[in-house]
PDB file of C-alpha atoms in Angstrom:
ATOM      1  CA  UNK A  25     136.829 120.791 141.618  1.00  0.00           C
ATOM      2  CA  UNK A  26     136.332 124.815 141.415  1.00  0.00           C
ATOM      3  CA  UNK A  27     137.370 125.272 145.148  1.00  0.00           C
ATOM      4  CA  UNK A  28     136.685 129.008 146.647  1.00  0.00           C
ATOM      5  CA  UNK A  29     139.230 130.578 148.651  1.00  0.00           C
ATOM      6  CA  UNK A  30     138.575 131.673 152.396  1.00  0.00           C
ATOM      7  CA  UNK A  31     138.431 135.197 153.291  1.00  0.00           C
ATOM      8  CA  UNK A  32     141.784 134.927 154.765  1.00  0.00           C
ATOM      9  CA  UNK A  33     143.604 133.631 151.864  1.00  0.00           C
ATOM     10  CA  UNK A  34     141.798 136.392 149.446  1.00  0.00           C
ATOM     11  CA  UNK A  35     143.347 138.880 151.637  1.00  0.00           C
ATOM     12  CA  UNK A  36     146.739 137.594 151.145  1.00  0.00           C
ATOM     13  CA  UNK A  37     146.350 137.119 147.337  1.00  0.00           C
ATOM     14  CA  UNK A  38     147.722 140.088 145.596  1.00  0.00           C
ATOM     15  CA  UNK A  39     150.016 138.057 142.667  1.00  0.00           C
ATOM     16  CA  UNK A  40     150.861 140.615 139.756  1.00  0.00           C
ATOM     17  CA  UNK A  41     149.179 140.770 137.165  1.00  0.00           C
ATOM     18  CA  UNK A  42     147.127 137.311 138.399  1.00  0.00           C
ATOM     19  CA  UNK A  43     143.882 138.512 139.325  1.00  0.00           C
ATOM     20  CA  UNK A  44     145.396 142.057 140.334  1.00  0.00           C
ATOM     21  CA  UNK A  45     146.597 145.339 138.063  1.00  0.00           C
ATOM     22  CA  UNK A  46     149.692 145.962 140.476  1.00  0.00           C
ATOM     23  CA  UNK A  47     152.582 144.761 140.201  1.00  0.00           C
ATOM     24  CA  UNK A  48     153.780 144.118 143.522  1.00  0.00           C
ATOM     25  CA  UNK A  49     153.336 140.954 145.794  1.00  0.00           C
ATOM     26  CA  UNK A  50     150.545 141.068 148.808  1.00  0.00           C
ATOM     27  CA  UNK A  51     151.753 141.925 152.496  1.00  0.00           C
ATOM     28  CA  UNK A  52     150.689 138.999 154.558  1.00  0.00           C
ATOM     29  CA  UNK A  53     148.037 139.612 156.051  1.00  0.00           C
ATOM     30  CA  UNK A  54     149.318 137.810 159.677  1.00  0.00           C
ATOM     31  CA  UNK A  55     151.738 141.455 160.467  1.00  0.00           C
ATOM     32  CA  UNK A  56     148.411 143.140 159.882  1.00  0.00           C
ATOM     33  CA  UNK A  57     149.106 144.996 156.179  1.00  0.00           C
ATOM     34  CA  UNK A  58     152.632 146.223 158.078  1.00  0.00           C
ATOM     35  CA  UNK A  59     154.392 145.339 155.204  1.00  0.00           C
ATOM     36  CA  UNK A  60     157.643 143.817 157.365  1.00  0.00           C
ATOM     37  CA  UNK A  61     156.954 140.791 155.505  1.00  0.00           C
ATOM     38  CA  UNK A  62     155.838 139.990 152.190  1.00  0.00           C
ATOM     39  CA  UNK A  63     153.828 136.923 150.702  1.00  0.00           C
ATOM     40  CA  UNK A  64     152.286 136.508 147.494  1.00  0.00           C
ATOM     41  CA  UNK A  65     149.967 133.226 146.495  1.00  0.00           C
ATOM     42  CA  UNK A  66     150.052 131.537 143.250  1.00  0.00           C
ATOM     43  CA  UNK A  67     147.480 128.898 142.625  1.00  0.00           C
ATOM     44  CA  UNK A  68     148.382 126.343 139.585  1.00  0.00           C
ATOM     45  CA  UNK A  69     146.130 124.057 138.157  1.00  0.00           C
ATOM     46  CA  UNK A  70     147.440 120.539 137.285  1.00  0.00           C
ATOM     47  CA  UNK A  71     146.809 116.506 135.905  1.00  0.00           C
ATOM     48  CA  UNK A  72     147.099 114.745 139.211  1.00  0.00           C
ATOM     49  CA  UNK A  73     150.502 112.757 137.464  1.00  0.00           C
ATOM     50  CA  UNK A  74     152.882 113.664 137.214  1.00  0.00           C
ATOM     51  CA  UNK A  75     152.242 117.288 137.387  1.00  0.00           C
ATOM     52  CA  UNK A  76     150.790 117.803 140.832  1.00  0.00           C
ATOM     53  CA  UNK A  77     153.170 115.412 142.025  1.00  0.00           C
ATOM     54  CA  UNK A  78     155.809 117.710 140.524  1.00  0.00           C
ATOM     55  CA  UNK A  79     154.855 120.700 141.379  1.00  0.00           C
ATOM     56  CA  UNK A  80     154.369 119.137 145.359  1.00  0.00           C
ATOM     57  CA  UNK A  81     158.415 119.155 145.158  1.00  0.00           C
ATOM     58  CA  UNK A  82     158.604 122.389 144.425  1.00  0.00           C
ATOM     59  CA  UNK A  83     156.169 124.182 147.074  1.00  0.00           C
ATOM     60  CA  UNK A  84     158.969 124.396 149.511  1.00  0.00           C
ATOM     61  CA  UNK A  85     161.530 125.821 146.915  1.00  0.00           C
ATOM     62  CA  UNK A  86     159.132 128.538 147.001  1.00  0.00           C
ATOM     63  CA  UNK A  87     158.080 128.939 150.119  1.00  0.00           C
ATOM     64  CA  UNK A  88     161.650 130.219 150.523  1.00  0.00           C
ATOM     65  CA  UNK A  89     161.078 132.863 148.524  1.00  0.00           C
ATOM     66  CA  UNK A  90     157.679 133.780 150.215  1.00  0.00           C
ATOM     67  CA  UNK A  91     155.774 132.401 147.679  1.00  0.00           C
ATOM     68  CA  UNK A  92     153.064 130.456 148.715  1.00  0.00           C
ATOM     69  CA  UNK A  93     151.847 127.387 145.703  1.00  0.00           C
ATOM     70  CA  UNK A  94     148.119 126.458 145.780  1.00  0.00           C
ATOM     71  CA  UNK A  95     147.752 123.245 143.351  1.00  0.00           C
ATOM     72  CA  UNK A  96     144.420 122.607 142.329  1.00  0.00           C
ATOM     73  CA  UNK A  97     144.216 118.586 140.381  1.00  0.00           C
ATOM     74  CA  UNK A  98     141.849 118.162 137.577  1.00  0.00           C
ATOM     75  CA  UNK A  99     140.448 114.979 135.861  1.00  0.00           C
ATOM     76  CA  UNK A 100     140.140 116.541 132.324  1.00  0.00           C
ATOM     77  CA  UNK A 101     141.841 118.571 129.657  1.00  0.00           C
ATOM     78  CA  UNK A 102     138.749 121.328 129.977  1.00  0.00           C
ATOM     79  CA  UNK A 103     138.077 123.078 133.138  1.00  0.00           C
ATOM     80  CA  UNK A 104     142.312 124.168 133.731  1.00  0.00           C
ATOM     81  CA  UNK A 105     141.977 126.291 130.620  1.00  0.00           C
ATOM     82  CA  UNK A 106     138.138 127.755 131.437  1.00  0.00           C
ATOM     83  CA  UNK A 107     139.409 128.249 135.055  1.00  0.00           C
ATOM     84  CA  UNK A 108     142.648 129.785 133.739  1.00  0.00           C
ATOM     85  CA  UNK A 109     140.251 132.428 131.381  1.00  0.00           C
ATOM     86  CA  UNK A 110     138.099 133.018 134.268  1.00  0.00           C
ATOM     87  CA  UNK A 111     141.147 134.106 137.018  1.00  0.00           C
ATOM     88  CA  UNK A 112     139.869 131.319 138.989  1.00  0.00           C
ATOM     89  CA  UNK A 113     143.727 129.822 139.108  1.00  0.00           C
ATOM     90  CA  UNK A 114     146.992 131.821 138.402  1.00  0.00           C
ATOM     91  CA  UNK A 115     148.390 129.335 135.681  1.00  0.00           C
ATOM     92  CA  UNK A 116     148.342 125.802 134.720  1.00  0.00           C
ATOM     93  CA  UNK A 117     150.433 122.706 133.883  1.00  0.00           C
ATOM     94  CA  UNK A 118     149.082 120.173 132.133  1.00  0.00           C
ATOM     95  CA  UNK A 119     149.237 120.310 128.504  1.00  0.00           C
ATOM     96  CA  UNK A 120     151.627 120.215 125.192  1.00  0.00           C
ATOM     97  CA  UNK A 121     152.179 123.157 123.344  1.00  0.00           C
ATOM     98  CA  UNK A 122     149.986 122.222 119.804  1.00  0.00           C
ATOM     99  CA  UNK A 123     146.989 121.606 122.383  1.00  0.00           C
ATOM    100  CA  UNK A 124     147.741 124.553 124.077  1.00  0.00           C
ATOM    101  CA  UNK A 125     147.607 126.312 120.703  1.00  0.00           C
ATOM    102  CA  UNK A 126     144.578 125.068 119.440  1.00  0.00           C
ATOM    103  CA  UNK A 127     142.713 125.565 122.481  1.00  0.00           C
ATOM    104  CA  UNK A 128     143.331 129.521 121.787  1.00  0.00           C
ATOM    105  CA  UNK A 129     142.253 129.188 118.558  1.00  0.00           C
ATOM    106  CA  UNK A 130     139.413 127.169 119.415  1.00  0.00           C
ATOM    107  CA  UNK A 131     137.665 129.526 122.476  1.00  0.00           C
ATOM    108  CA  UNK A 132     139.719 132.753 121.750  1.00  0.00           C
ATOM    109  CA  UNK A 133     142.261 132.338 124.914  1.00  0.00           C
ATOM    110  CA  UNK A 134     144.400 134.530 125.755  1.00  0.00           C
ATOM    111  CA  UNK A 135     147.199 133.071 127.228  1.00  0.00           C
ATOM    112  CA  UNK A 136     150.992 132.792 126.888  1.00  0.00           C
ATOM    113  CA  UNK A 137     153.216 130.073 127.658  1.00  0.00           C
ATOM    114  CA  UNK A 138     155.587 130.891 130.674  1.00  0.00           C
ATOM    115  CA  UNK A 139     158.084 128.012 129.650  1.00  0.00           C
ATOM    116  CA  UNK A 140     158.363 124.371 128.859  1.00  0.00           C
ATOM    117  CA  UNK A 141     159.447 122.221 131.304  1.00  0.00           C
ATOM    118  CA  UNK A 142     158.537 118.180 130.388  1.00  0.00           C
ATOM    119  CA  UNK A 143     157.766 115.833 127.876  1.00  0.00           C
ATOM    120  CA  UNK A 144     155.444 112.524 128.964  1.00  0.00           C
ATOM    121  CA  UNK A 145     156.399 110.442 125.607  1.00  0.00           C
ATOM    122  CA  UNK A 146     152.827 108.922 124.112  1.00  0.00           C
ATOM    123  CA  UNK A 147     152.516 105.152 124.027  1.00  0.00           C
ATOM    124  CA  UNK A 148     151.185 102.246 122.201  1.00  0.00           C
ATOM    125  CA  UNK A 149     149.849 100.021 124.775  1.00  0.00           C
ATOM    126  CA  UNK A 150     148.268  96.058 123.842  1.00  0.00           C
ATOM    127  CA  UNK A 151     146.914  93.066 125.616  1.00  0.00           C
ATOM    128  CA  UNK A 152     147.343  90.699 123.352  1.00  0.00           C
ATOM    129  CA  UNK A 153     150.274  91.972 120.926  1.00  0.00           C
ATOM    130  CA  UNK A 154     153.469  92.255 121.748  1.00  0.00           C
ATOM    131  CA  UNK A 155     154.795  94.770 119.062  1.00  0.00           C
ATOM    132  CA  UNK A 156     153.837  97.085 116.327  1.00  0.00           C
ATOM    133  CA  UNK A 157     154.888  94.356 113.280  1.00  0.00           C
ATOM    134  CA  UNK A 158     152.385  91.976 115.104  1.00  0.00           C
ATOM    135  CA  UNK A 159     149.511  93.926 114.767  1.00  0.00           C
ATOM    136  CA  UNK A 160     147.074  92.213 112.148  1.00  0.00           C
ATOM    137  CA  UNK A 161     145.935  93.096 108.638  1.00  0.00           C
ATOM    138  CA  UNK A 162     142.740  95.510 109.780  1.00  0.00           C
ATOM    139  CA  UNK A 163     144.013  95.701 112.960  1.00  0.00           C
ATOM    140  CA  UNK A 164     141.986  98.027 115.409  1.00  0.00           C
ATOM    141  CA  UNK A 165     143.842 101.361 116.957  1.00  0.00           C
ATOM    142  CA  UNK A 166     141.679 103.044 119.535  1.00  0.00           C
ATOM    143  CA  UNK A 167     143.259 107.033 119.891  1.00  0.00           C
ATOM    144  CA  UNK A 168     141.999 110.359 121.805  1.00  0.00           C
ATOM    145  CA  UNK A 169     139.104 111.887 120.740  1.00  0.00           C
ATOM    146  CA  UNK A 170     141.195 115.452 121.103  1.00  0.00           C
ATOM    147  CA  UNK A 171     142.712 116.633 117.304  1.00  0.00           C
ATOM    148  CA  UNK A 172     145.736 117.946 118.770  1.00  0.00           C
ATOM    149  CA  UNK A 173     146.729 114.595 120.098  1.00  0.00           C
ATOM    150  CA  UNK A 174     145.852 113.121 116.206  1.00  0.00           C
ATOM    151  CA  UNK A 175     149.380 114.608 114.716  1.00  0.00           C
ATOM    152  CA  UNK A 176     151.634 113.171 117.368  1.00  0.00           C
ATOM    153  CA  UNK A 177     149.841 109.621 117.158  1.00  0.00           C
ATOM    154  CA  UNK A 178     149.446 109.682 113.529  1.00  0.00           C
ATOM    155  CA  UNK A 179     153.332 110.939 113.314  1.00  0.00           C
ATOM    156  CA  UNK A 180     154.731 108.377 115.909  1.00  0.00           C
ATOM    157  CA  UNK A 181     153.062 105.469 113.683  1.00  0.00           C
ATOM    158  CA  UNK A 182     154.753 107.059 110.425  1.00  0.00           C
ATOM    159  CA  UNK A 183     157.985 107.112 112.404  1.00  0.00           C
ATOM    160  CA  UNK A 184     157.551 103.410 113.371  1.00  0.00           C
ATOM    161  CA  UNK A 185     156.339 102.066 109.701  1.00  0.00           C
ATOM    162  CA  UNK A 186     153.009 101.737 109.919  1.00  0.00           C
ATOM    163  CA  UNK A 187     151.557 104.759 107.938  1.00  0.00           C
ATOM    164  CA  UNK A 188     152.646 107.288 105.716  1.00  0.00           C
ATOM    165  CA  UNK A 189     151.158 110.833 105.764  1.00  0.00           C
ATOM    166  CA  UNK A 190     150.699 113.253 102.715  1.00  0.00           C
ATOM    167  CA  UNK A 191     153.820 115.700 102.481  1.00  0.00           C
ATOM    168  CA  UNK A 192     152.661 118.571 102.207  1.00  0.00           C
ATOM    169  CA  UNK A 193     151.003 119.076 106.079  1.00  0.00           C
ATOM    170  CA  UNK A 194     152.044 120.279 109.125  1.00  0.00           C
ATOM    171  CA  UNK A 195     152.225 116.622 110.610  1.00  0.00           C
ATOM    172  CA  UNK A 196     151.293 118.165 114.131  1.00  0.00           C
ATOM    173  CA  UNK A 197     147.658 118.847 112.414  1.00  0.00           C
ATOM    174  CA  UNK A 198     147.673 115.816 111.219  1.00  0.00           C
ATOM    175  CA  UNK A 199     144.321 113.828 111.150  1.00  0.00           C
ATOM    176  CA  UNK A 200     143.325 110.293 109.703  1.00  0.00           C
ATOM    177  CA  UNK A 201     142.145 111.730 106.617  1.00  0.00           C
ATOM    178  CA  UNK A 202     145.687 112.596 105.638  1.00  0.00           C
ATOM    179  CA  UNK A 203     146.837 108.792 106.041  1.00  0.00           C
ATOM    180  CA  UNK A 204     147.801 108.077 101.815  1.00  0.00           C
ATOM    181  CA  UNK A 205     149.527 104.638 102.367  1.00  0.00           C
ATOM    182  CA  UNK A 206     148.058 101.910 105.056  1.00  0.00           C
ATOM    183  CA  UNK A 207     149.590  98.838 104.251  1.00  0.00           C
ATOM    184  CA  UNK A 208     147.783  97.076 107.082  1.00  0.00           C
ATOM    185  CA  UNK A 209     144.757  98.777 106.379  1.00  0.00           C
ATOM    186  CA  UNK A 210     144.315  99.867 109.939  1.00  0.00           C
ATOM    187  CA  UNK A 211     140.977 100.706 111.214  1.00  0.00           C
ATOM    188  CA  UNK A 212     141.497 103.704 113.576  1.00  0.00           C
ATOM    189  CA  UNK A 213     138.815 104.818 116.029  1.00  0.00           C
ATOM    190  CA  UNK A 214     139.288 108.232 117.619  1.00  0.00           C
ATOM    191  CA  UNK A 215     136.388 109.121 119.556  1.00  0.00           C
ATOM    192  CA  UNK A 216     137.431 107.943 123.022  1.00  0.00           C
ATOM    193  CA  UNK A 217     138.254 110.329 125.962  1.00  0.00           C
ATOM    194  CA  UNK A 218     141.866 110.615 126.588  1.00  0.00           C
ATOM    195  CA  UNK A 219     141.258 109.936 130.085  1.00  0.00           C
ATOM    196  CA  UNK A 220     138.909 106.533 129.167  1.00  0.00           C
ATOM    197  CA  UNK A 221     141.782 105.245 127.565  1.00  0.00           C
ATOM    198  CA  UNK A 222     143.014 103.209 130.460  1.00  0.00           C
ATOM    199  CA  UNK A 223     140.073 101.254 130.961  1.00  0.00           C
ATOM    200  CA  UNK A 224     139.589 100.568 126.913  1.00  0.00           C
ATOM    201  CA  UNK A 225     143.327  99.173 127.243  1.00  0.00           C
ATOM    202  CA  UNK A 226     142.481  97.321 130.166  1.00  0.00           C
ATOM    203  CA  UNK A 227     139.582  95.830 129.117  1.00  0.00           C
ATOM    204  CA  UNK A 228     141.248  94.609 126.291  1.00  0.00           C
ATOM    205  CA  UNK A 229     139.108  96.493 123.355  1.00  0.00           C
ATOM    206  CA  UNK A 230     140.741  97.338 120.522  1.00  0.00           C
ATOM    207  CA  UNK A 231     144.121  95.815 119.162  1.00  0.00           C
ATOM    208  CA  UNK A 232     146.205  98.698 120.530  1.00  0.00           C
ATOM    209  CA  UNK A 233     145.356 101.905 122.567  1.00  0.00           C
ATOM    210  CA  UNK A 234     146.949 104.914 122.197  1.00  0.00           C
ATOM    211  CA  UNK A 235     147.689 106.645 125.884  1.00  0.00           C
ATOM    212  CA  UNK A 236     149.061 109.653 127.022  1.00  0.00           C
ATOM    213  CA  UNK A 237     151.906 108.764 129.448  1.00  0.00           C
ATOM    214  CA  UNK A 238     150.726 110.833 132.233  1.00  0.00           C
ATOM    215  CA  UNK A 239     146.890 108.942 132.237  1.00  0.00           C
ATOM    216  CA  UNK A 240     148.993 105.532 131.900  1.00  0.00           C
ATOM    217  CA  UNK A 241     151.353 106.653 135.164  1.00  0.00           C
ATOM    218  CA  UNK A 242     148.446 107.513 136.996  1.00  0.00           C
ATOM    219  CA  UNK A 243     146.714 104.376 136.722  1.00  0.00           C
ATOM    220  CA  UNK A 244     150.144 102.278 137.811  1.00  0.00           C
ATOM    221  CA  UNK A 245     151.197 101.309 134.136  1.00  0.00           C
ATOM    222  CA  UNK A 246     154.931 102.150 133.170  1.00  0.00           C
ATOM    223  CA  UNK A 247     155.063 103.515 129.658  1.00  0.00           C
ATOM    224  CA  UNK A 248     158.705 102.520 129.069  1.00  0.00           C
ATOM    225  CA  UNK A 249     158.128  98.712 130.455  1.00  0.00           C
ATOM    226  CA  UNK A 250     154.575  98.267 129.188  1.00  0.00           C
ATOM    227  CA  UNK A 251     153.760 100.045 126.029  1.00  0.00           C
ATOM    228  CA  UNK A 252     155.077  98.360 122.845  1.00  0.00           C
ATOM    229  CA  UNK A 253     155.736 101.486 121.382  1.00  0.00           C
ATOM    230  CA  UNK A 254     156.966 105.084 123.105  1.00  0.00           C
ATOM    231  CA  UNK A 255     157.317 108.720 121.292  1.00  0.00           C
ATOM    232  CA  UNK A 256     160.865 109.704 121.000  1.00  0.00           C
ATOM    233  CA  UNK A 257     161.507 111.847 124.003  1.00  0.00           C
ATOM    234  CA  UNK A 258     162.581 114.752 121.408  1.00  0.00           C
ATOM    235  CA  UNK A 259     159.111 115.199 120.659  1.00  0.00           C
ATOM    236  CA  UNK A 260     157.770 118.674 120.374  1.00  0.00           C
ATOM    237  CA  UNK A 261     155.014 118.004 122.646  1.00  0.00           C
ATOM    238  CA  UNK A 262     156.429 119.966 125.327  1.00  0.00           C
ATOM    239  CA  UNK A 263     153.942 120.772 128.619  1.00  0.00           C
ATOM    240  CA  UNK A 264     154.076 124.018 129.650  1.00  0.00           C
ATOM    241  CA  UNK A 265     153.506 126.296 132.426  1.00  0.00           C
ATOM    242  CA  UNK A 266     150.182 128.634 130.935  1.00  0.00           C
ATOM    243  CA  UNK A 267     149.346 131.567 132.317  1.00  0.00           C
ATOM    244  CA  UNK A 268     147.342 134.647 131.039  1.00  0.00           C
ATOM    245  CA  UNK A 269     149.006 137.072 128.703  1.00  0.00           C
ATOM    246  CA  UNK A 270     150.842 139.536 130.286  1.00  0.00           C
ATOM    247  CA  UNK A 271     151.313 137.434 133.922  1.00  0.00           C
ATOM    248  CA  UNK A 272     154.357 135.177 131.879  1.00  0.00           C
ATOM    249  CA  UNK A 273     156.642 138.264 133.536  1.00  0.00           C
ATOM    250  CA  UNK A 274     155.406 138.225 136.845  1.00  0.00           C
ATOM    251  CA  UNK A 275     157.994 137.083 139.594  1.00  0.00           C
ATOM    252  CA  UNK A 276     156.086 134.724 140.910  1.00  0.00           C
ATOM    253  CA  UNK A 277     155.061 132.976 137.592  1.00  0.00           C
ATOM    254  CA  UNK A 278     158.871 133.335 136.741  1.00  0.00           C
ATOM    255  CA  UNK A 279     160.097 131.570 140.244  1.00  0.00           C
ATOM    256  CA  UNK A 280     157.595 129.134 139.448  1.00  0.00           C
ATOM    257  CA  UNK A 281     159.017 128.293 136.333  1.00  0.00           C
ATOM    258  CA  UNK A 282     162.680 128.795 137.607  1.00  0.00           C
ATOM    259  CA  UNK A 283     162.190 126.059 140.792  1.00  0.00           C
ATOM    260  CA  UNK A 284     160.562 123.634 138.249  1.00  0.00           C
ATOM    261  CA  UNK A 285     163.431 123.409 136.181  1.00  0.00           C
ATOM    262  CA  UNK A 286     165.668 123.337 138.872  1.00  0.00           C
ATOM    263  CA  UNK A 287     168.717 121.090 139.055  1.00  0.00           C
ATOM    264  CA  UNK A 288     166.608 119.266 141.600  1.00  0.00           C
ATOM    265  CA  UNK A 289     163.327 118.739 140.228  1.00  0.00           C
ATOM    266  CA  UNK A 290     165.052 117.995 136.489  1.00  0.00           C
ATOM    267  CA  UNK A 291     166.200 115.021 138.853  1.00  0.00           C
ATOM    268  CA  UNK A 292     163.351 114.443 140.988  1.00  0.00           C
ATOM    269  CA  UNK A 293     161.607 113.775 137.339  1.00  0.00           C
ATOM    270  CA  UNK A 294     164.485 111.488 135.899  1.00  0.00           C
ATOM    271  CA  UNK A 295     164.599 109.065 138.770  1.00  0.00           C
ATOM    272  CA  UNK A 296     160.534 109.110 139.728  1.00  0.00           C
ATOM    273  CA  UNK A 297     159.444 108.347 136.267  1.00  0.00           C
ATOM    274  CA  UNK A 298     162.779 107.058 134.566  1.00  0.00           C
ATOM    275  CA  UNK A 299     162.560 108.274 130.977  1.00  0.00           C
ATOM    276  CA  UNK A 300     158.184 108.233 131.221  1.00  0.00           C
ATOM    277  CA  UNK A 301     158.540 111.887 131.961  1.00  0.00           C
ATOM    278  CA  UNK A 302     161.356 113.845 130.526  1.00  0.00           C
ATOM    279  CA  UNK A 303     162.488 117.092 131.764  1.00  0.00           C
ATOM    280  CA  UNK A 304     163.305 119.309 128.649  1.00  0.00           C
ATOM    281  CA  UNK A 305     166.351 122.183 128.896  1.00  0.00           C
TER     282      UNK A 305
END
């Protein structure tokens, strides 16, 4: 996963304030430090769906503007945020702002979000029932093991009926503890990897699976054809281009986040994913 860099591309990686104090882009290294023309390298980290395949789409946008995008795919919500601390990659874009916020105040990050760009709408997914009011007395809901997915899921399934939360929370902290009315005296289980998910639905355990959209794309299932629930796609749970504090004003970072919500990629998203991923303004 933690890929080193030749020789040849460390000479050409001078991105301000990304593993560098100056603030001007690196002279490629091909016109032999001449300075006649100018590259600068910005390596993202990214969930292989649908944020690699996003940011793929926008490597030539860039490229344009003598930029050149490394994307580095990981399997997990851990090692983009280690790797970002460590200046092993220039940003990332993978997760939703309340993760993104309690993963600072969890390991003492310190990173700032560049911009939002998309929303992958959560889903209720089932093998054997085909909506929420089916779901039996006691019925089993299988959800991440991560708290900062717990709000949204526990929020969705007060939006659709099933639970009601106390009222005096911030409902993106939510956790299971702060269910006060289960009519259906669901039984919820949330120590699962989010990225396990797939296979649990799959398998069949549980009554219903919670799954983020982009785990559920990845693996071929369509959230807005399969699930028998979806997130509103006004959710806060934005994802986000992170990067470490201070590097939010470099140009690079800032073309980066300018080509991704481009006219074109805005539409690239809407007709790949069809209302699974939503560009946000």
């Amino acid at each position: 996963m933690k890929k080193l860099l030749t020789g040849t591309l460390l000479a050409t990686l001078a991105l301000a304030g990304c593993g560098s104090d100056s603030n001007e882009t690196g002279t490629d290294s091909s016109n032999g430090g001449s300075g006649e023309s100018e590259t600068s390298t910005i390596k993202v980290g990214a969930s292989n769906v649908p944020h690699a395949e996003i940011l793929e789409q926008v490597q030539p946008i860039l490229e344009e503007q003598g930029i050149e995008l490394q994307i580095e795919t990981y399997q997990d919500y851990i090692f983009p945020n280690e790797d970002l601390d460590s200046g092993e990659i220039d940003a990332n874009y993978f997760q939703h702002i309340p993760y993104f916020e309690s993963q600072m105040e969890e390991h003492g990050y310190d990173f700032a979000n560049a911009g939002g760009i998309h929303i992958e709408p959560i889903g209720v997914y089932s093998q054997e029932y085909d909506s929420l009011e089916e779901l039996p007395e006691g019925a089993t809901i299988l959800m991440s093991s991560s708290v900062a997915d717990h709000g949204r899921i526990l929020s969705m399934l007060e939006a659709q009926g099933l639970i009601t939360l106390a009222e005096d929370i911030d409902k993106t902290k939510a956790e299971v503890s702060d269910i006060t009315e289960n009519p259906k005296d669901l039984q919820f289980e949330t120590d699962y990897e989010a990225a396990l998910l797939v296979q649990m639905y799959e398998q069949g355990e549980g009554d219903a699976v919670l799954i983020n959209s982009n785990y559920a794309i990845d693996a071929g299932i369509n959230p807005q054809e399969d699930s028998i629930a979806l997130e509103d796609s006004d959710s806060p749970y934005v994802n986000i281009i992170a990067v470490r504090s201070g590097d939010e004003d470099n140009e690079a970072v800032q073309a980066l986040v300018e080509a991704l919500k481009s006219q074109d990629i805005q539409d690239f998203i809407i007709e790949e994913w069809g209302g699974s991923v939503v560009p946000v303004d």
